[in-house]
mmCIF file with all atom_site columns, C-alpha atoms in Angstrom:
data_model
loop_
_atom_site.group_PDB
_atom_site.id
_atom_site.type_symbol
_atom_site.label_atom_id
_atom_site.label_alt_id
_atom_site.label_comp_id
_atom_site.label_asym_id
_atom_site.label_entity_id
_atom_site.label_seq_id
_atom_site.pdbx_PDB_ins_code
_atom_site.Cartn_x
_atom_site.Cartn_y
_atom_site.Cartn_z
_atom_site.occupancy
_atom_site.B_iso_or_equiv
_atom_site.pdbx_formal_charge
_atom_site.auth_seq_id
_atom_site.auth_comp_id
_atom_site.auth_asym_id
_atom_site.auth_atom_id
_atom_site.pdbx_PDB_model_num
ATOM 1   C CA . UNK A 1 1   ? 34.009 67.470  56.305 1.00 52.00 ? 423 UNK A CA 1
ATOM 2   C CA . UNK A 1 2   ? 33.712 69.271  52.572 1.00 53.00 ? 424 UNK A CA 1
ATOM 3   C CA . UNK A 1 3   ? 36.289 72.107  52.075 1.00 59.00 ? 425 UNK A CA 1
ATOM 4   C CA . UNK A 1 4   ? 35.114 74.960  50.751 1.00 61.00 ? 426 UNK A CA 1
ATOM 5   C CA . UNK A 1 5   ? 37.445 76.573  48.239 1.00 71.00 ? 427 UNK A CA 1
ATOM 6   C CA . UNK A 1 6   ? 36.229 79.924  48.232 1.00 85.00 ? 428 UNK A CA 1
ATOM 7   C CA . UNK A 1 7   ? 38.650 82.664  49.026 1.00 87.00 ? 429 UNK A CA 1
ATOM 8   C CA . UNK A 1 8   ? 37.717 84.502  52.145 1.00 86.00 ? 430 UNK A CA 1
ATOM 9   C CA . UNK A 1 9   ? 39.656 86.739  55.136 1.00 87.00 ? 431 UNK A CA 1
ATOM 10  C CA . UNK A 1 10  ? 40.666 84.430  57.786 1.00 90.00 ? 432 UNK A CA 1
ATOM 11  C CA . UNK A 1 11  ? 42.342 85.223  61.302 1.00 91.00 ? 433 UNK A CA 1
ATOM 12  C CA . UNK A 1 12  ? 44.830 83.252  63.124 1.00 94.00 ? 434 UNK A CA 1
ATOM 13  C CA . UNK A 1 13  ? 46.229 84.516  66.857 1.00 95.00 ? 435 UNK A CA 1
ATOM 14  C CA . UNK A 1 14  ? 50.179 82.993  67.407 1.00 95.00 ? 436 UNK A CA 1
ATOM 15  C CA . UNK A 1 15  ? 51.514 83.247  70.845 1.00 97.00 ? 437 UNK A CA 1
ATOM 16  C CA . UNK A 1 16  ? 54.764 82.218  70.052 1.00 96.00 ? 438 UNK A CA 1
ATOM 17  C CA . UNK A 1 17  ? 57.753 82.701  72.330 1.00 96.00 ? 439 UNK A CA 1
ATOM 18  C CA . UNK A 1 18  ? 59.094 86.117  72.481 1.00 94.00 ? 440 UNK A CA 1
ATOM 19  C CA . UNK A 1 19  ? 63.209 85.981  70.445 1.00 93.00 ? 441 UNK A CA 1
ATOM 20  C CA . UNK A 1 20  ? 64.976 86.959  67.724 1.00 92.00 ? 442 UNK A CA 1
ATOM 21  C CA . UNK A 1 21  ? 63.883 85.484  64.460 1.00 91.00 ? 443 UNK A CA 1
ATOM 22  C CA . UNK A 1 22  ? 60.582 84.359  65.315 1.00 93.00 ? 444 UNK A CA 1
ATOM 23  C CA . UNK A 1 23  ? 59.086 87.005  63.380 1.00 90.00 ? 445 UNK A CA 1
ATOM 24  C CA . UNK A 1 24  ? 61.168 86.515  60.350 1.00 91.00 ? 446 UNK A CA 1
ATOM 25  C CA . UNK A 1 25  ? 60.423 82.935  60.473 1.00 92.00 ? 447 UNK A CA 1
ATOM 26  C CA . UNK A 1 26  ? 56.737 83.086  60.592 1.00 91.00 ? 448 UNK A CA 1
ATOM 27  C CA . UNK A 1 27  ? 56.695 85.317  57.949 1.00 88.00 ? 449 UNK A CA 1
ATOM 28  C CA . UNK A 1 28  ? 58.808 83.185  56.008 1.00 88.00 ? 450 UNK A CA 1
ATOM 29  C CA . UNK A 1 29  ? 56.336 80.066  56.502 1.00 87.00 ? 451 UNK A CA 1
ATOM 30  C CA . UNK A 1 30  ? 54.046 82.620  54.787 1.00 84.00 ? 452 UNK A CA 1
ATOM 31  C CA . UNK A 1 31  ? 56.113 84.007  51.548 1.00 81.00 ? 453 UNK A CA 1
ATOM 32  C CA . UNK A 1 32  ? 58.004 80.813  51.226 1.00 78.00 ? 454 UNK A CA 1
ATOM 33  C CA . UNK A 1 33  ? 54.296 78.835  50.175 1.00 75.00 ? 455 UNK A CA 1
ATOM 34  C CA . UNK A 1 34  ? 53.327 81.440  48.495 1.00 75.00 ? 456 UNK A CA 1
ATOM 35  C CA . UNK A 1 35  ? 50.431 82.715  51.064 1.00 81.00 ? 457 UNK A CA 1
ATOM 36  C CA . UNK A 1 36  ? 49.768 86.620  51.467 1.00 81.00 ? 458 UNK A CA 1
ATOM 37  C CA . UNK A 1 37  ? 49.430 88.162  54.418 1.00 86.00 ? 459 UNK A CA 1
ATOM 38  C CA . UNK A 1 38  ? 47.249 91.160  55.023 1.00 87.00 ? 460 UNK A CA 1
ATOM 39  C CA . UNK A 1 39  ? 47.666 92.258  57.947 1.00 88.00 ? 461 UNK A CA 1
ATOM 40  C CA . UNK A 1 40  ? 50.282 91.053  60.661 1.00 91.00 ? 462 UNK A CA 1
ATOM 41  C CA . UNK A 1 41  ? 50.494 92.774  64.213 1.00 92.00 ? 463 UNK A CA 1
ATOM 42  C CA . UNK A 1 42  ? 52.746 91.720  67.355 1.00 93.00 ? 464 UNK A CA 1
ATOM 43  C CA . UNK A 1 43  ? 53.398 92.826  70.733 1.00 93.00 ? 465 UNK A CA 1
ATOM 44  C CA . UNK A 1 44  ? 54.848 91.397  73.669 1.00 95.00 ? 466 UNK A CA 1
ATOM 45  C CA . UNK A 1 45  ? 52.120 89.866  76.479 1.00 94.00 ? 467 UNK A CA 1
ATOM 46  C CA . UNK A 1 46  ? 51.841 89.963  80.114 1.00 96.00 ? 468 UNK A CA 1
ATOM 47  C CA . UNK A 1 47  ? 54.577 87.729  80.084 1.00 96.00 ? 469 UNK A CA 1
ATOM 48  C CA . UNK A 1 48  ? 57.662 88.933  78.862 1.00 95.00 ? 470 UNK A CA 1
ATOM 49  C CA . UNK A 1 49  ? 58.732 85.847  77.050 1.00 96.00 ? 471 UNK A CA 1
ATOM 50  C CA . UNK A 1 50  ? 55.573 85.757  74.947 1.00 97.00 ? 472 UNK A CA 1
ATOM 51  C CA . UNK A 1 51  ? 54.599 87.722  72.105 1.00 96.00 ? 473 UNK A CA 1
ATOM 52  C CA . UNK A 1 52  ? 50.963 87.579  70.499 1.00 96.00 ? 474 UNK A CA 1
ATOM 53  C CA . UNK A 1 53  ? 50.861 87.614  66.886 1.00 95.00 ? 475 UNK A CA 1
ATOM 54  C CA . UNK A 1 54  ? 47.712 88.508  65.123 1.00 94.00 ? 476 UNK A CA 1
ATOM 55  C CA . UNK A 1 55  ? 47.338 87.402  60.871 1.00 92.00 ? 477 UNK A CA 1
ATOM 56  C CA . UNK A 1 56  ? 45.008 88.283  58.967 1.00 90.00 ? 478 UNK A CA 1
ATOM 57  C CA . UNK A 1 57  ? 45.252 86.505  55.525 1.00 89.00 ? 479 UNK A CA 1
ATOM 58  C CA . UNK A 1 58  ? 42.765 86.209  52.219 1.00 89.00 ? 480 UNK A CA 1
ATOM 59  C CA . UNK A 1 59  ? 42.688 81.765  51.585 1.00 87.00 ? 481 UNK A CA 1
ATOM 60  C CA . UNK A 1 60  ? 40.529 79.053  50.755 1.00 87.00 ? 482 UNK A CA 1
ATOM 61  C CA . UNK A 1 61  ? 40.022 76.504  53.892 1.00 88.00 ? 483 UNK A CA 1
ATOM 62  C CA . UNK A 1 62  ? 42.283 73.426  52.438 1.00 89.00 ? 484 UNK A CA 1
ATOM 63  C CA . UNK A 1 63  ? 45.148 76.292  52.619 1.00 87.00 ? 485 UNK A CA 1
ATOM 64  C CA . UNK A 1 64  ? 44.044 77.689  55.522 1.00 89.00 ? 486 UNK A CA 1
ATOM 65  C CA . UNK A 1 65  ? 44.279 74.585  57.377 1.00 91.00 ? 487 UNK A CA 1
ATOM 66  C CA . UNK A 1 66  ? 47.714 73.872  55.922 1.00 90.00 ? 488 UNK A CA 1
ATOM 67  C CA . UNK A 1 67  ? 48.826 77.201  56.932 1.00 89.00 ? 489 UNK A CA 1
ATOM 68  C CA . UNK A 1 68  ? 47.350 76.465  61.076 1.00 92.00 ? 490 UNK A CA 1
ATOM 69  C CA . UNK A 1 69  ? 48.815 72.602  60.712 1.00 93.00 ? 491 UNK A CA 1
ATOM 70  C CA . UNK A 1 70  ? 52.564 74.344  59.579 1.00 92.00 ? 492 UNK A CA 1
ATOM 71  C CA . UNK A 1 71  ? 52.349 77.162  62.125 1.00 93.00 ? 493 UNK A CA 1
ATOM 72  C CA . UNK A 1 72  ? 51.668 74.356  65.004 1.00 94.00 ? 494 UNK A CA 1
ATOM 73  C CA . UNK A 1 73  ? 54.634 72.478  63.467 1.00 94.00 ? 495 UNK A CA 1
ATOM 74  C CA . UNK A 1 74  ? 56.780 75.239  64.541 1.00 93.00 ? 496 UNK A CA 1
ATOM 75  C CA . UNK A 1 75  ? 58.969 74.923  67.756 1.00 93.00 ? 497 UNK A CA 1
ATOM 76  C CA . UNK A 1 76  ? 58.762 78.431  68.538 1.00 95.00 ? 498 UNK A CA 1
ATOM 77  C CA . UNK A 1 77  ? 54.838 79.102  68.060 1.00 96.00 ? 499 UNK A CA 1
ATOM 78  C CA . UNK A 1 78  ? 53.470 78.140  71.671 1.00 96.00 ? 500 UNK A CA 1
ATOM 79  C CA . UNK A 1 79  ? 49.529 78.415  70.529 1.00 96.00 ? 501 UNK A CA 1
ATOM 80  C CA . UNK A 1 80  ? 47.471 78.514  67.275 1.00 95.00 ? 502 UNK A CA 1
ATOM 81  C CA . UNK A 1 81  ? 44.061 79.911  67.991 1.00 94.00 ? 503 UNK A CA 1
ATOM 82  C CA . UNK A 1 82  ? 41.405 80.489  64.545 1.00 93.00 ? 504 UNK A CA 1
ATOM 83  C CA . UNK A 1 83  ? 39.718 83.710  64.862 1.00 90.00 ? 505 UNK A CA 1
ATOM 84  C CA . UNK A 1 84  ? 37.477 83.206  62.126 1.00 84.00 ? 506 UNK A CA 1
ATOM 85  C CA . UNK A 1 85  ? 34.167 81.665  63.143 1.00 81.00 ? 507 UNK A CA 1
ATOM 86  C CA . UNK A 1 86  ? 34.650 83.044  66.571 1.00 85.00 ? 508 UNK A CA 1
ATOM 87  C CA . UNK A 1 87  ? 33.558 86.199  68.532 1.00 88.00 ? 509 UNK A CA 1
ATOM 88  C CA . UNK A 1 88  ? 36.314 88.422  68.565 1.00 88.00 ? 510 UNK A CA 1
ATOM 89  C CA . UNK A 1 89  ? 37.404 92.112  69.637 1.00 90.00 ? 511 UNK A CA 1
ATOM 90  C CA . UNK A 1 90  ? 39.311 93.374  66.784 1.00 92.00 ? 512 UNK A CA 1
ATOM 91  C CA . UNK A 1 91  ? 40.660 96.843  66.132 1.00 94.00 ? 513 UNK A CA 1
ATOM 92  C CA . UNK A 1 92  ? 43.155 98.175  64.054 1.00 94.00 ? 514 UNK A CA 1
ATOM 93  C CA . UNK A 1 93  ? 44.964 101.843 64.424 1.00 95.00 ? 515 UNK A CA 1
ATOM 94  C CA . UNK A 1 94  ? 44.956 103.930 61.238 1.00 97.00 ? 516 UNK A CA 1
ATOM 95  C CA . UNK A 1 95  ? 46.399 107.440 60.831 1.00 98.00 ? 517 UNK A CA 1
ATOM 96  C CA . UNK A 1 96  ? 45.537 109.580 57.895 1.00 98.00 ? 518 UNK A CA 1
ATOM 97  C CA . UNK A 1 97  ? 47.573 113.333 57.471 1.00 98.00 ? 519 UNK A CA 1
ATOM 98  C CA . UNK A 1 98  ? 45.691 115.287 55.346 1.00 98.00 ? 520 UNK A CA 1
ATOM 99  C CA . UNK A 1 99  ? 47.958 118.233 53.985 1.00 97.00 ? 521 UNK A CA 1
ATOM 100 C CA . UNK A 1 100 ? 47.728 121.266 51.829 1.00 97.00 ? 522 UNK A CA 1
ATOM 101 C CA . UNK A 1 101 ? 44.113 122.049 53.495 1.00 95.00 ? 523 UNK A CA 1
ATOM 102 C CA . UNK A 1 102 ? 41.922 125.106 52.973 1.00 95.00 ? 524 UNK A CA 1
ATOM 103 C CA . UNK A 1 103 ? 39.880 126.534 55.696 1.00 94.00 ? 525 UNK A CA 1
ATOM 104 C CA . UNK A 1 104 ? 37.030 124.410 54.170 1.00 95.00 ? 526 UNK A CA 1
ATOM 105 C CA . UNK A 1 105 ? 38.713 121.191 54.727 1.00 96.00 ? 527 UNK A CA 1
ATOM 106 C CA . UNK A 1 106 ? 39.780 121.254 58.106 1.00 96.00 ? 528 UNK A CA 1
ATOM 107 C CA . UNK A 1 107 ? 36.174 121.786 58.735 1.00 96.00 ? 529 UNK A CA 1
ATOM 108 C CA . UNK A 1 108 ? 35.301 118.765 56.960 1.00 96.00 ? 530 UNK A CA 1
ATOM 109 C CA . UNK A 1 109 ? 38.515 116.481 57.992 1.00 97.00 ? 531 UNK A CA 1
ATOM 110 C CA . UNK A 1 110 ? 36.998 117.236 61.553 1.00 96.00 ? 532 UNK A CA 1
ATOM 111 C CA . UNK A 1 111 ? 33.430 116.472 60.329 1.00 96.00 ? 533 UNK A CA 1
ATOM 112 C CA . UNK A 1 112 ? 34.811 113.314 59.209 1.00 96.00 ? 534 UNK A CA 1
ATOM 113 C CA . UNK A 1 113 ? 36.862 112.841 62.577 1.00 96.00 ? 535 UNK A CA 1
ATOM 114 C CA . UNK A 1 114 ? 33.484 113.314 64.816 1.00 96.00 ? 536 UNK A CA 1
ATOM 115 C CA . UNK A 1 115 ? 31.610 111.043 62.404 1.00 94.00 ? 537 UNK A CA 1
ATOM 116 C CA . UNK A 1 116 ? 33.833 108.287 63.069 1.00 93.00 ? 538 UNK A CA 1
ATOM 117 C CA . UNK A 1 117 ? 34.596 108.931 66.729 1.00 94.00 ? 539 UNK A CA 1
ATOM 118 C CA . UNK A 1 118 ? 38.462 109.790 65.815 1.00 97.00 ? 540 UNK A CA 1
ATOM 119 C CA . UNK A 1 119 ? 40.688 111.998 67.476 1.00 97.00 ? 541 UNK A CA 1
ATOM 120 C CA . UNK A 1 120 ? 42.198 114.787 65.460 1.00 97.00 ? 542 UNK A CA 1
ATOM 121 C CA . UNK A 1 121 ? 46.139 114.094 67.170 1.00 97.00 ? 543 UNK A CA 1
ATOM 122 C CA . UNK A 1 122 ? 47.904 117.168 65.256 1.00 97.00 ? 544 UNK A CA 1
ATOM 123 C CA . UNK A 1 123 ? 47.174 120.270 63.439 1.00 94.00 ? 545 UNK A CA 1
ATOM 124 C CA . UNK A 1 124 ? 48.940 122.751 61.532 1.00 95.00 ? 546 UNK A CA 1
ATOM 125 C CA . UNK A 1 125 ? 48.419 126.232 59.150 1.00 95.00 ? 547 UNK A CA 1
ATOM 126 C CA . UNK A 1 126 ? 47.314 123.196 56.483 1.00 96.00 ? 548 UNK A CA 1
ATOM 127 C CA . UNK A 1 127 ? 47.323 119.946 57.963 1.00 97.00 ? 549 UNK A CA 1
ATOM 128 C CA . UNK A 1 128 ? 45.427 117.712 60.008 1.00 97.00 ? 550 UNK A CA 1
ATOM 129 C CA . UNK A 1 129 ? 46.734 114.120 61.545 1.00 98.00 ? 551 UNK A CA 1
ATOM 130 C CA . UNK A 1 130 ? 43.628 112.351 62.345 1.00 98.00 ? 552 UNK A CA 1
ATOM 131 C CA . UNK A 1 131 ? 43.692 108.982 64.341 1.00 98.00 ? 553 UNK A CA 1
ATOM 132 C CA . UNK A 1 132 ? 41.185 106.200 64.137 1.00 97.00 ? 554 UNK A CA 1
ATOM 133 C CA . UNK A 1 133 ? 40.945 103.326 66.108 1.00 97.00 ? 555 UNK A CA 1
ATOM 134 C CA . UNK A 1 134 ? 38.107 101.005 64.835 1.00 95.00 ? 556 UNK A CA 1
ATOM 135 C CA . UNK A 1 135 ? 37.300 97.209  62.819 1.00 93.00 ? 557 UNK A CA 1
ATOM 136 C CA . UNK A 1 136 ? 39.692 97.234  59.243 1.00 90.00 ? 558 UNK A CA 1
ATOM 137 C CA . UNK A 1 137 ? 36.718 97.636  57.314 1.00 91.00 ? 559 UNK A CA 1
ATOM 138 C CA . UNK A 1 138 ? 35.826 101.094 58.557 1.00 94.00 ? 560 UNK A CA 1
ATOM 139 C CA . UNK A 1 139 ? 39.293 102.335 58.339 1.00 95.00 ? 561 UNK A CA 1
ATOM 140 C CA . UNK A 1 140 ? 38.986 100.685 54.537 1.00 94.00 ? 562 UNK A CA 1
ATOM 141 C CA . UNK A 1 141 ? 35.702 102.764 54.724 1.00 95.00 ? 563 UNK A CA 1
ATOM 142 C CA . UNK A 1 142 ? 37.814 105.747 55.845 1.00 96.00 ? 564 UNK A CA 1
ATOM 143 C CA . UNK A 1 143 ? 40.943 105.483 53.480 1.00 96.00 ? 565 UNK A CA 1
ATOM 144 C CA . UNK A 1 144 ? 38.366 105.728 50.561 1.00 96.00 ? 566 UNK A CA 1
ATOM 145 C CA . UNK A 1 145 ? 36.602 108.417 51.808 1.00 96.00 ? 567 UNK A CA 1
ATOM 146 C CA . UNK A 1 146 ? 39.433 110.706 52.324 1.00 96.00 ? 568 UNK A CA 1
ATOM 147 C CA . UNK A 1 147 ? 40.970 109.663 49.271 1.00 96.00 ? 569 UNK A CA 1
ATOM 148 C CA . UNK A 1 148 ? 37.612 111.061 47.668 1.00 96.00 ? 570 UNK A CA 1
ATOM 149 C CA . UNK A 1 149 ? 37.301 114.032 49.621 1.00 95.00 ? 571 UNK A CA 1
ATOM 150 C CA . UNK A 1 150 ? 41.249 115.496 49.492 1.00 96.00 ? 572 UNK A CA 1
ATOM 151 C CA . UNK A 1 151 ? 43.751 116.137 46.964 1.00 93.00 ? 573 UNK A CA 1
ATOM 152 C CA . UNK A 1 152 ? 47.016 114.978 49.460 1.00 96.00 ? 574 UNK A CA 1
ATOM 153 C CA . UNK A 1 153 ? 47.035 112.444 52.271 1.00 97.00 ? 575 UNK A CA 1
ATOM 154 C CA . UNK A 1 154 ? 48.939 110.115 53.646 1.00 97.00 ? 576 UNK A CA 1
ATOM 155 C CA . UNK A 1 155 ? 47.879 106.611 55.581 1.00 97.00 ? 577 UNK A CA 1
ATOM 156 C CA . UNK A 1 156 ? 49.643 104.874 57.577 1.00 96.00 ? 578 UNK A CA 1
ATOM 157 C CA . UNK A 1 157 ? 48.165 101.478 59.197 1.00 94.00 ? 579 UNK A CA 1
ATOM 158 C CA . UNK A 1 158 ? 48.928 99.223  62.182 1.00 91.00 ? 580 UNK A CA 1
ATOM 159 C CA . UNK A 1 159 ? 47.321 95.956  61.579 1.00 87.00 ? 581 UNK A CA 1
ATOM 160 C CA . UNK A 1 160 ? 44.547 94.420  63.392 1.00 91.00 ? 582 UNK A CA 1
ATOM 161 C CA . UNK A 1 161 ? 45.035 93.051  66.805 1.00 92.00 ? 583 UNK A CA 1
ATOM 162 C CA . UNK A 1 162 ? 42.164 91.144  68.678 1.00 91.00 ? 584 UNK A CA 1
ATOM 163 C CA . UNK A 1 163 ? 41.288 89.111  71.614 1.00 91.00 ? 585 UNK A CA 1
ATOM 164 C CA . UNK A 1 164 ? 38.465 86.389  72.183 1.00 90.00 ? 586 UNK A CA 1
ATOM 165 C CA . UNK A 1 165 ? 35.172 88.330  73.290 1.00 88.00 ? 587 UNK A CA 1
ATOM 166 C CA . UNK A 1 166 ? 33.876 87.450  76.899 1.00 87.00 ? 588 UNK A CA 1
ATOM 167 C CA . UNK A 1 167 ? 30.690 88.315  76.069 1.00 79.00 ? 589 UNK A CA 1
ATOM 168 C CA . UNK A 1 168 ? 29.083 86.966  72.559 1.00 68.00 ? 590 UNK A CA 1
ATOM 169 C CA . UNK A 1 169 ? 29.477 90.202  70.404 1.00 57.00 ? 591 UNK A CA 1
ATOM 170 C CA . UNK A 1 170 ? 30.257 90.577  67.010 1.00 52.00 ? 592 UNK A CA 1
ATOM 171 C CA . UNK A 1 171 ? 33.695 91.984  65.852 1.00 46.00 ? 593 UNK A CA 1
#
């Protein structure tokens, strides 16, 4: 098997068991070799005890695989599963308050909320909090539209969490 050593996004999903540290540990593995991580979500599962982790990180596959080998090392992580290559369901919350609005751009902050099936969450004399729920690249799509478009706003985003597909669809 010939590595390829082009950089690209990667996704791993950790269940890992659900105490103190874990976290902090994981994200050790990742600073402590030097890896970046884009994007790191976690929640608790249906079981109480076990918490889902999804990464998302930029590497070249030799890396990559070091980084899935040293994560299955780990006493805590119960399950290593590579999203990359597989069909996933993949979403990631952004929120993006767009302040000191005239009349003019509240109509086109909600233009830009119908467009890309967001909810407009708050609303003031010259704000707007818009929420999107959709893939990282359209909220990347979104952050650089509204950074185009608006003088002030502010982002704030969750991370990507995602789940194998049943069916075979895309993410």
């Amino acid at each position: 098997m010939r590595m390829d050593n082009t950089m690209k996004k990667r996704w791993i999903s950790l269940y890992v068991e659900n105490q103190v540290g874990v976290l902090s540990k994981i994200s050790g593995l990742f600073s402590g070799k030097s890896y970046n991580l884009d994007s790191l979500t976690v929640g608790t599962t249906e079981d109480p005890t076990v918490s889902r982790m999804t990464i998302a990180t930029v590497s070249d596959d030799e890396t990559f695989e070091q980084i899935k080998k040293q994560l299955n090392r780990m006493i805590e992580v119960i399950k290593v599963i590579d999203f990359t290559d597989i069909f996933v369901r993949m979403k990631e919350i952004l929120y993006v308050k767009v302040m000191k609005c005239s009349v003019a751009d509240k109509v086109e902050v909600f233009q830009i909320a119908e467009t890309f099936k967001a909810k407009v969450i708050d609303y003031g004399r010259d704000s707007v909090l818009v929420e999107f729920v959709q893939t990282a690249t359209k909220n990347d799509a979104v952050v650089k539209l509204m950074k185009e478009e608006f003088k002030t706003i502010e982002v704030v985003r969750g991370g990507s969490v995602g789940i194998e597909s049943i069916s075979m669809m895309e993410r």
